[in-house]
Tab-separated table of C-alpha atoms in Angstrom:
chain	number	residue	atom	x	y	z
A	857	MET	CA	-18.806	-90.540	-25.442
A	858	SER	CA	-15.717	-89.268	-23.856
A	859	TRP	CA	-13.546	-86.047	-24.607
A	860	LYS	CA	-10.097	-85.011	-23.621
A	861	LEU	CA	-8.848	-81.088	-23.420
A	862	LEU	CA	-5.910	-81.209	-25.703
A	863	GLU	CA	-4.708	-77.497	-24.975
A	864	PRO	CA	-5.692	-75.330	-22.818
A	865	ALA	CA	-4.212	-72.211	-24.141
A	866	VAL	CA	-5.794	-68.936	-22.741
A	867	GLY	CA	-8.807	-67.907	-24.570
A	868	GLU	CA	-9.018	-70.971	-26.585
A	869	ARG	CA	-9.368	-74.845	-25.116
A	870	VAL	CA	-9.324	-77.936	-27.789
A	871	TYR	CA	-10.927	-80.706	-27.093
A	872	ALA	CA	-10.791	-84.022	-29.164
A	873	VAL	CA	-14.469	-85.481	-28.634
A	874	ILE	CA	-14.613	-89.776	-29.440
A	875	GLY	CA	-18.258	-90.836	-30.183
A	876	GLU	CA	-18.920	-94.428	-29.624
A	877	PRO	CA	-21.358	-96.761	-31.476
A	878	GLY	CA	-25.214	-95.647	-30.790
A	879	ASP	CA	-24.394	-92.403	-29.568
A	880	ASP	CA	-26.148	-89.647	-31.072
A	881	ALA	CA	-23.824	-87.286	-32.778
A	882	VAL	CA	-26.221	-83.859	-32.301
A	883	GLU	CA	-27.057	-85.016	-28.466
A	884	LEU	CA	-23.780	-85.721	-27.475
A	885	LEU	CA	-22.044	-82.580	-29.012
A	886	GLY	CA	-25.093	-80.994	-27.091
A	887	GLN	CA	-24.529	-82.849	-23.890
A	888	PHE	CA	-20.707	-82.291	-24.076
A	889	ALA	CA	-21.041	-78.410	-24.755
A	890	ARG	CA	-23.553	-77.671	-21.293
A	891	ALA	CA	-21.028	-79.721	-19.769
A	892	GLU	CA	-17.833	-77.688	-20.924
A	893	GLU	CA	-20.284	-74.588	-20.270
A	894	LEU	CA	-18.926	-73.687	-24.214
A	895	THR	CA	-20.317	-70.096	-25.695
A	896	ALA	CA	-18.236	-69.895	-29.061
A	897	ALA	CA	-16.583	-72.882	-30.504
A	898	GLN	CA	-16.415	-74.417	-33.848
A	899	LEU	CA	-15.799	-78.198	-34.317
A	900	THR	CA	-14.701	-80.314	-36.928
A	901	ALA	CA	-15.374	-83.946	-37.658
A	902	VAL	CA	-15.058	-87.201	-39.703
A	903	GLY	CA	-16.236	-90.501	-38.879
A	904	ALA	CA	-19.433	-93.015	-39.733
A	905	PHE	CA	-22.794	-93.451	-39.008
A	906	SER	CA	-25.143	-96.727	-39.176
A	907	THR	CA	-28.088	-93.791	-39.953
A	908	ALA	CA	-28.450	-90.280	-40.188
A	909	THR	CA	-31.002	-87.634	-40.619
A	910	VAL	CA	-29.876	-84.457	-42.542
A	911	GLY	CA	-31.804	-81.597	-43.067
A	912	TRP	CA	-32.625	-78.889	-45.935
A	913	PHE	CA	-33.843	-75.705	-44.770
A	914	ASP	CA	-37.722	-74.975	-46.377
A	915	ARG	CA	-37.873	-71.359	-46.340
A	916	GLU	CA	-41.645	-71.124	-46.644
A	917	ALA	CA	-42.435	-73.800	-44.162
A	918	LYS	CA	-39.675	-72.222	-41.767
A	919	ASP	CA	-38.624	-75.539	-41.041
A	920	TYR	CA	-36.190	-78.710	-41.892
A	921	ARG	CA	-37.309	-81.126	-44.615
A	922	ARG	CA	-35.779	-84.348	-43.004
A	923	ILE	CA	-33.624	-86.677	-45.544
A	924	GLU	CA	-33.013	-90.006	-43.961
A	925	VAL	CA	-30.286	-91.832	-44.736
A	926	GLY	CA	-30.950	-95.627	-43.881
A	927	GLU	CA	-27.837	-97.251	-44.329
A	928	GLN	CA	-23.796	-96.933	-43.151
A	929	CYS	CA	-22.545	-93.700	-44.328
A	930	GLU	CA	-19.059	-92.254	-43.824
A	931	VAL	CA	-19.055	-88.734	-42.320
A	932	LEU	CA	-16.595	-87.038	-45.239
A	933	SER	CA	-17.283	-83.775	-43.580
A	934	LEU	CA	-18.777	-82.617	-40.372
A	935	LEU	CA	-18.488	-78.794	-39.804
A	936	GLY	CA	-20.315	-76.499	-37.149
A	937	ASP	CA	-20.426	-74.140	-34.322
A	938	ILE	CA	-21.157	-73.797	-30.784
A	939	ALA	CA	-22.894	-70.587	-29.820
A	940	LEU	CA	-25.018	-69.382	-27.129
A	941	GLY	CA	-28.652	-69.742	-27.730
A	942	PRO	CA	-31.744	-69.107	-25.836
A	943	ASP	CA	-31.425	-72.191	-23.727
A	944	GLY	CA	-27.996	-71.859	-23.673
A	945	PRO	CA	-25.179	-73.610	-25.516
A	946	ALA	CA	-26.490	-74.436	-28.908
A	947	VAL	CA	-24.947	-76.545	-31.571
A	948	HIS	CA	-24.931	-75.978	-35.104
A	949	LEU	CA	-23.770	-78.926	-37.647
A	950	HIS	CA	-23.825	-79.302	-41.283
A	951	ALA	CA	-22.493	-82.814	-42.656
A	952	VAL	CA	-21.667	-84.391	-46.044
A	953	LEU	CA	-22.195	-87.966	-45.603
A	954	GLY	CA	-21.088	-90.868	-48.114
A	955	LEU	CA	-23.027	-93.678	-49.135
A	956	ALA	CA	-21.362	-97.470	-50.324
A	957	ASP	CA	-22.278	-96.706	-54.178
A	958	GLY	CA	-20.466	-93.029	-53.677
A	959	GLN	CA	-23.238	-90.768	-54.072
A	960	VAL	CA	-23.417	-88.362	-50.977
A	961	ARG	CA	-26.325	-86.581	-48.674
A	962	GLY	CA	-25.538	-83.791	-46.996
A	963	GLY	CA	-27.409	-80.840	-45.145
A	964	HIS	CA	-28.007	-79.711	-41.610
A	965	LEU	CA	-27.239	-82.681	-39.385
A	966	LEU	CA	-30.383	-83.712	-37.423
A	967	ALA	CA	-29.471	-86.949	-36.120
A	968	GLY	CA	-26.437	-89.335	-36.582
A	969	GLU	CA	-25.971	-92.447	-34.980
A	970	VAL	CA	-22.105	-93.051	-34.517
A	971	TRP	CA	-21.019	-96.569	-35.848
A	972	PRO	CA	-18.140	-97.208	-35.225
A	973	THR	CA	-16.627	-93.773	-34.068
A	974	LEU	CA	-16.672	-90.097	-34.432
A	975	GLU	CA	-13.691	-87.986	-34.098
A	976	VAL	CA	-14.513	-84.395	-33.115
A	977	ILE	CA	-12.532	-81.562	-32.940
A	978	VAL	CA	-13.683	-78.611	-30.909
A	979	ARG	CA	-11.605	-75.419	-30.574
A	980	GLU	CA	-13.532	-72.838	-28.289
A	981	ALA	CA	-12.906	-69.042	-29.639
A	982	PRO	CA	-12.475	-66.183	-27.416
A	983	GLY	CA	-15.453	-64.132	-26.202
A	984	TYR	CA	-18.670	-65.066	-26.890
A	985	LEU	CA	-21.358	-65.713	-29.732
A	986	ARG	CA	-25.206	-65.244	-29.135
A	987	LYS	CA	-27.752	-66.596	-30.952
A	988	THR	CA	-31.150	-64.160	-31.447
A	989	GLN	CA	-34.290	-66.351	-32.700
A	990	ARG	CA	-35.278	-64.572	-36.066
A	991	PRO	CA	-39.492	-65.532	-36.273
A	992	ASP	CA	-38.785	-63.712	-39.922
A	993	ILE	CA	-36.963	-67.057	-40.948
A	994	GLY	CA	-37.859	-69.370	-38.016
A	995	LEU	CA	-34.427	-69.738	-36.651
A	996	ALA	CA	-31.918	-68.593	-34.335
A	997	LEU	CA	-29.343	-67.055	-35.625
A	998	VAL	CA	-25.710	-65.668	-34.626
A	999	ASP	CA	-26.293	-62.110	-33.995
A	1000	LEU	CA	-22.926	-60.045	-33.788
A	1001	GLU	CA	-24.833	-57.410	-31.959
A	1002	VAL	CA	-25.366	-59.099	-29.054
A	1003	SER	CA	-21.914	-61.182	-29.219
A	1004	ARG	CA	-18.915	-60.410	-27.397
A	1005	GLY	CA	-15.369	-60.345	-28.129
A	1006	GLY	CA	-12.991	-60.089	-31.049
A	1007	ARG	CA	-13.860	-57.237	-33.503
A	1008	ALA	CA	-16.294	-56.696	-36.163
A	1009	ALA	CA	-15.989	-57.580	-40.006
A	1010	GLY	CA	-16.378	-55.072	-42.665
A	1011	GLY	CA	-13.501	-53.248	-42.342
A	1012	ARG	CA	-13.743	-50.806	-39.457
A	1013	GLY	CA	-12.664	-52.819	-36.970
A	1014	ARG	CA	-15.434	-51.782	-34.673
A	1015	PRO	CA	-15.811	-53.888	-31.055
A	1016	ILE	CA	-18.320	-55.963	-30.659
């Protein structure tokens, strides 16, 4: 993995993060977020994986059902965010993966072995987002009540 700060604007940094063959996309983005101490960011990416695992969240089990993609696939879309979780920056990614026959697989990205590259743009957001564990759902979700910066939605414009 390598990265470069593209735009050191006040309140928002923009990075290019490049995954190399054999990197796990989820691990490398988590390492990057911790190294740069990101507290709120959005990311987009394209590239390819030699294998990947996506997940579909099962409400009853409160866990992801794993969908294995055991072949080379194109990363048609990779979208996500970074927010502060209970253990520091948490990366949340969703992927659409294209297979050789034109079929697609998609869901929450649990793992993806980069081959030959993954090109990620990370845009830091001013302020920070915090995640709160929701036992009723089984996930840590962004909680605007404990997040700082910006203005809340809903037309009221009340600070958060």
